[in-house]
Amino acid sequence: MILPILKFPNKYLRAPTEPVSFPLSPEIKKLAKDMIGTVRNADGIGLAAPQVGKSVKVIVINLEKSGVPLMALYNPKIVSKGLKRVEIEEGCLSIPDVFGMVKRPKKVTIEAQNEEGKTIRFSDDGWIARVAQHEIDHINGALIIDHIKKYTQGADIVKEWKEEKVI
Ligand SMILES: [Zn+2]
């Protein structure tokens, strides 16, 4: 099932999230499956549960076009960060038409659980690291507009939000 992707300033995007427990409930299994269908359908590279109105710690990373198998991660967190930070343009499915430069650590170590509840830990310094940081931000209620200082597109939209005090 393709789920509607909530758009900023929807309140779910800032809401606290609950960890998921194992074995996964049928609801969470269905959520992950639907999130995978939804991110593929939107041609996005990642999606987090709050973006579809679920306040739980589930993210999917869709870098299949770069040859990376699709990943669903449960209770993901960044456990260490490299010192080197890089600035890359980012957008967000929940913030259409807004893009800007986001500075993040290049290399991170991610710890999460897989669908069997097994803890996995891996490091990356490429696109997986970038997308994981963006999606883990989502489950912590953080958005690219909190990071961007230089907009490459949609600065006028953000200016209006600032005037309306939704940011
Ligand atoms: Zn996003």
Coordinates of N, CA, C and O in Angstrom, one line a residue, residues 63-129:
L63 N 18.6 2.9 -1.7 CA 19.7 3.3 -2.6 C 19.9 2.2 -3.6 O 21.0 1.9 -4.1
E64 N 18.8 1.6 -4.0 CA 18.9 0.5 -5.0 C 19.5 0.9 -6.3 O 20.2 0.1 -6.9
K65 N 19.2 2.2 -6.7 CA 19.8 2.7 -7.9 C 21.3 2.8 -7.9 O 21.9 2.8 -8.9
S66 N 21.8 2.8 -6.7 CA 23.3 2.8 -6.5 C 23.8 1.4 -6.2 O 25.0 1.3 -5.7
G67 N 22.9 0.4 -6.3 CA 23.4 -0.9 -6.1 C 23.4 -1.4 -4.6 O 23.9 -2.5 -4.3
V68 N 22.7 -0.6 -3.7 CA 22.7 -1.0 -2.3 C 21.3 -1.7 -2.1 O 20.3 -1.1 -2.4
P69 N 21.3 -2.9 -1.5 CA 20.0 -3.5 -1.2 C 19.1 -2.6 -0.3 O 19.7 -1.9 0.6
L70 N 17.8 -2.6 -0.5 CA 16.9 -1.8 0.3 C 17.0 -2.2 1.8 O 17.1 -3.4 2.1
M71 N 17.0 -1.2 2.6 CA 17.2 -1.5 4.1 C 16.0 -1.0 4.9 O 15.6 0.2 4.7
A72 N 15.5 -1.8 5.8 CA 14.6 -1.3 6.8 C 15.3 -1.4 8.1 O 15.8 -2.5 8.4
L73 N 15.4 -0.3 8.8 CA 16.2 -0.3 10.1 C 15.2 0.0 11.2 O 14.4 1.0 11.1
Y74 N 15.3 -0.7 12.3 CA 14.5 -0.5 13.5 C 15.3 0.0 14.6 O 16.4 -0.4 14.9
N75 N 14.8 1.0 15.3 CA 15.5 1.7 16.4 C 16.9 2.1 16.0 O 17.9 1.9 16.8
P76 N 17.1 2.8 14.9 CA 18.4 3.1 14.5 C 19.0 4.3 15.2 O 18.2 5.2 15.6
K77 N 20.3 4.3 15.5 CA 20.9 5.5 16.1 C 22.3 5.6 15.6 O 22.9 4.6 15.2
I78 N 22.8 6.8 15.6 CA 24.2 7.1 15.3 C 25.1 6.9 16.6 O 24.8 7.5 17.6
V79 N 26.0 5.9 16.5 CA 26.8 5.6 17.7 C 28.2 6.3 17.7 O 28.8 6.5 18.7
S80 N 28.7 6.6 16.5 CA 29.9 7.5 16.5 C 29.9 8.2 15.2 O 29.3 7.8 14.2
K81 N 30.6 9.3 15.2 CA 30.7 10.2 14.1 C 32.2 10.6 13.8 O 32.9 10.8 14.8
G82 N 32.5 10.6 12.5 CA 33.9 11.1 12.2 C 34.0 12.6 12.4 O 33.0 13.3 12.4
L83 N 35.2 13.1 12.4 CA 35.4 14.5 12.6 C 35.2 15.3 11.4 O 34.8 16.4 11.4
K84 N 35.5 14.7 10.2 CA 35.3 15.4 8.9 C 33.8 15.6 8.6 O 33.0 14.6 8.7
R85 N 33.5 16.8 8.3 CA 32.1 17.1 7.9 C 32.1 17.6 6.5 O 33.0 18.3 6.0
V86 N 31.0 17.2 5.8 CA 30.9 17.6 4.4 C 29.5 18.3 4.2 O 28.5 17.9 4.8
E87 N 29.5 19.2 3.2 CA 28.3 19.9 2.9 C 27.7 19.4 1.6 O 28.4 19.5 0.6
I88 N 26.5 18.9 1.6 CA 25.9 18.3 0.4 C 24.4 18.9 0.4 O 23.8 19.1 1.4
E89 N 23.9 19.1 -0.9 CA 22.6 19.6 -1.0 C 21.6 18.4 -0.7 O 21.7 17.3 -1.1
E90 N 20.6 18.8 0.1 CA 19.6 17.8 0.5 C 18.2 18.4 0.3 O 18.0 19.6 0.4
G91 N 17.2 17.5 0.0 CA 15.8 17.8 0.0 C 15.1 16.8 0.9 O 15.8 16.0 1.5
C92 N 13.8 16.9 1.0 CA 13.0 16.0 1.8 C 11.6 15.8 1.2 O 11.0 16.8 0.8
L93 N 11.2 14.6 1.2 CA 9.8 14.3 0.6 C 8.7 15.0 1.4 O 7.7 15.3 0.8
S94 N 9.0 15.4 2.6 CA 8.0 16.1 3.4 C 8.1 17.6 3.3 O 7.3 18.3 3.9
I95 N 9.1 18.1 2.6 CA 9.3 19.5 2.4 C 9.5 19.8 0.9 O 10.7 20.1 0.5
P96 N 8.5 19.6 0.1 CA 8.7 19.7 -1.4 C 9.2 21.1 -1.8 O 8.8 22.1 -1.1
D97 N 10.0 21.1 -2.8 CA 10.4 22.3 -3.5 C 11.4 23.1 -2.6 O 11.7 24.3 -2.9
V98 N 11.9 22.5 -1.5 CA 12.9 23.2 -0.7 C 14.2 22.4 -0.7 O 14.2 21.2 -0.4
F99 N 15.3 23.0 -1.1 CA 16.6 22.3 -1.1 C 17.7 23.3 -0.5 O 17.5 24.5 -0.7
G100 N 18.6 22.7 0.1 CA 19.7 23.5 0.6 C 20.9 22.7 1.0 O 20.9 21.4 1.1
M101 N 22.0 23.4 1.4 CA 23.2 22.7 1.7 C 23.2 22.3 3.2 O 22.9 23.2 4.1
V102 N 23.4 21.0 3.5 CA 23.4 20.5 4.8 C 24.8 20.0 5.1 O 25.3 19.1 4.4
K103 N 25.4 20.4 6.3 CA 26.7 19.9 6.7 C 26.5 18.8 7.7 O 25.8 19.0 8.7
R104 N 27.1 17.7 7.4 CA 27.0 16.6 8.3 C 28.3 15.8 8.4 O 29.1 15.9 7.4
P105 N 28.5 15.0 9.4 CA 29.7 14.2 9.5 C 29.7 13.3 8.2 O 28.7 12.8 7.8
K106 N 30.9 13.1 7.6 CA 31.0 12.3 6.4 C 30.9 10.8 6.8 O 30.2 10.1 6.2
K107 N 31.5 10.4 7.9 CA 31.5 9.0 8.3 C 30.8 8.9 9.6 O 31.0 9.6 10.6
V108 N 29.9 7.9 9.6 CA 29.2 7.6 10.9 C 29.1 6.1 11.1 O 29.2 5.3 10.1
T109 N 28.9 5.7 12.3 CA 28.6 4.3 12.6 C 27.2 4.3 13.1 O 26.8 5.1 14.0
I110 N 26.4 3.4 12.5 CA 25.0 3.2 12.8 C 24.7 1.9 13.5 O 25.3 0.9 13.1
E111 N 23.9 2.0 14.5 CA 23.5 0.8 15.2 C 22.0 0.7 15.1 O 21.3 1.7 15.3
A112 N 21.5 -0.5 14.7 CA 20.0 -0.6 14.6 C 19.7 -2.1 14.8 O 20.6 -2.9 15.0
Q113 N 18.4 -2.4 14.7 CA 18.0 -3.8 14.7 C 17.4 -4.1 13.3 O 16.8 -3.3 12.7
N114 N 17.6 -5.4 12.9 CA 17.0 -5.8 11.7 C 15.6 -6.4 12.0 O 15.2 -6.3 13.1
E115 N 14.9 -6.9 11.0 CA 13.5 -7.3 11.2 C 13.4 -8.5 12.1 O 12.3 -8.7 12.7
E116 N 14.5 -9.2 12.3 CA 14.5 -10.3 13.3 C 14.8 -9.9 14.7 O 14.8 -10.7 15.6
G117 N 15.2 -8.6 14.8 CA 15.5 -8.1 16.2 C 17.0 -8.2 16.5 O 17.4 -7.9 17.6
K118 N 17.8 -8.6 15.5 CA 19.2 -8.8 15.7 C 19.9 -7.4 15.6 O 19.6 -6.6 14.7
T119 N 20.8 -7.1 16.5 CA 21.4 -5.8 16.5 C 22.5 -5.8 15.4 O 23.4 -6.7 15.4
I120 N 22.5 -4.8 14.6 CA 23.5 -4.7 13.5 C 24.2 -3.3 13.7 O 23.6 -2.4 14.2
R121 N 25.5 -3.3 13.4 CA 26.3 -2.1 13.5 C 27.2 -2.0 12.3 O 27.8 -3.0 11.9
F122 N 27.2 -0.9 11.7 CA 28.0 -0.7 10.5 C 28.4 0.8 10.3 O 27.8 1.7 10.8
S123 N 29.6 0.9 9.6 CA 30.1 2.3 9.3 C 29.9 2.6 7.9 O 30.0 1.6 7.0
D124 N 29.8 3.8 7.5 CA 29.7 4.2 6.1 C 30.2 5.7 6.0 O 30.0 6.5 6.9
D125 N 30.8 6.0 4.8 CA 31.2 7.4 4.6 C 30.7 7.9 3.3 O 31.2 8.8 2.7
G126 N 29.6 7.2 2.8 CA 29.0 7.6 1.5 C 27.6 8.0 1.6 O 27.1 8.5 2.6
W127 N 26.8 7.5 0.6 CA 25.4 7.9 0.6 C 24.6 7.2 1.7 O 23.6 7.8 2.2
I128 N 25.0 6.0 2.1 CA 24.2 5.4 3.2 C 24.3 6.2 4.5 O 23.3 6.5 5.2
A129 N 25.5 6.7 4.8 CA 25.8 7.6 5.9 C 24.9 8.8 5.9 O 24.3 9.3 6.8

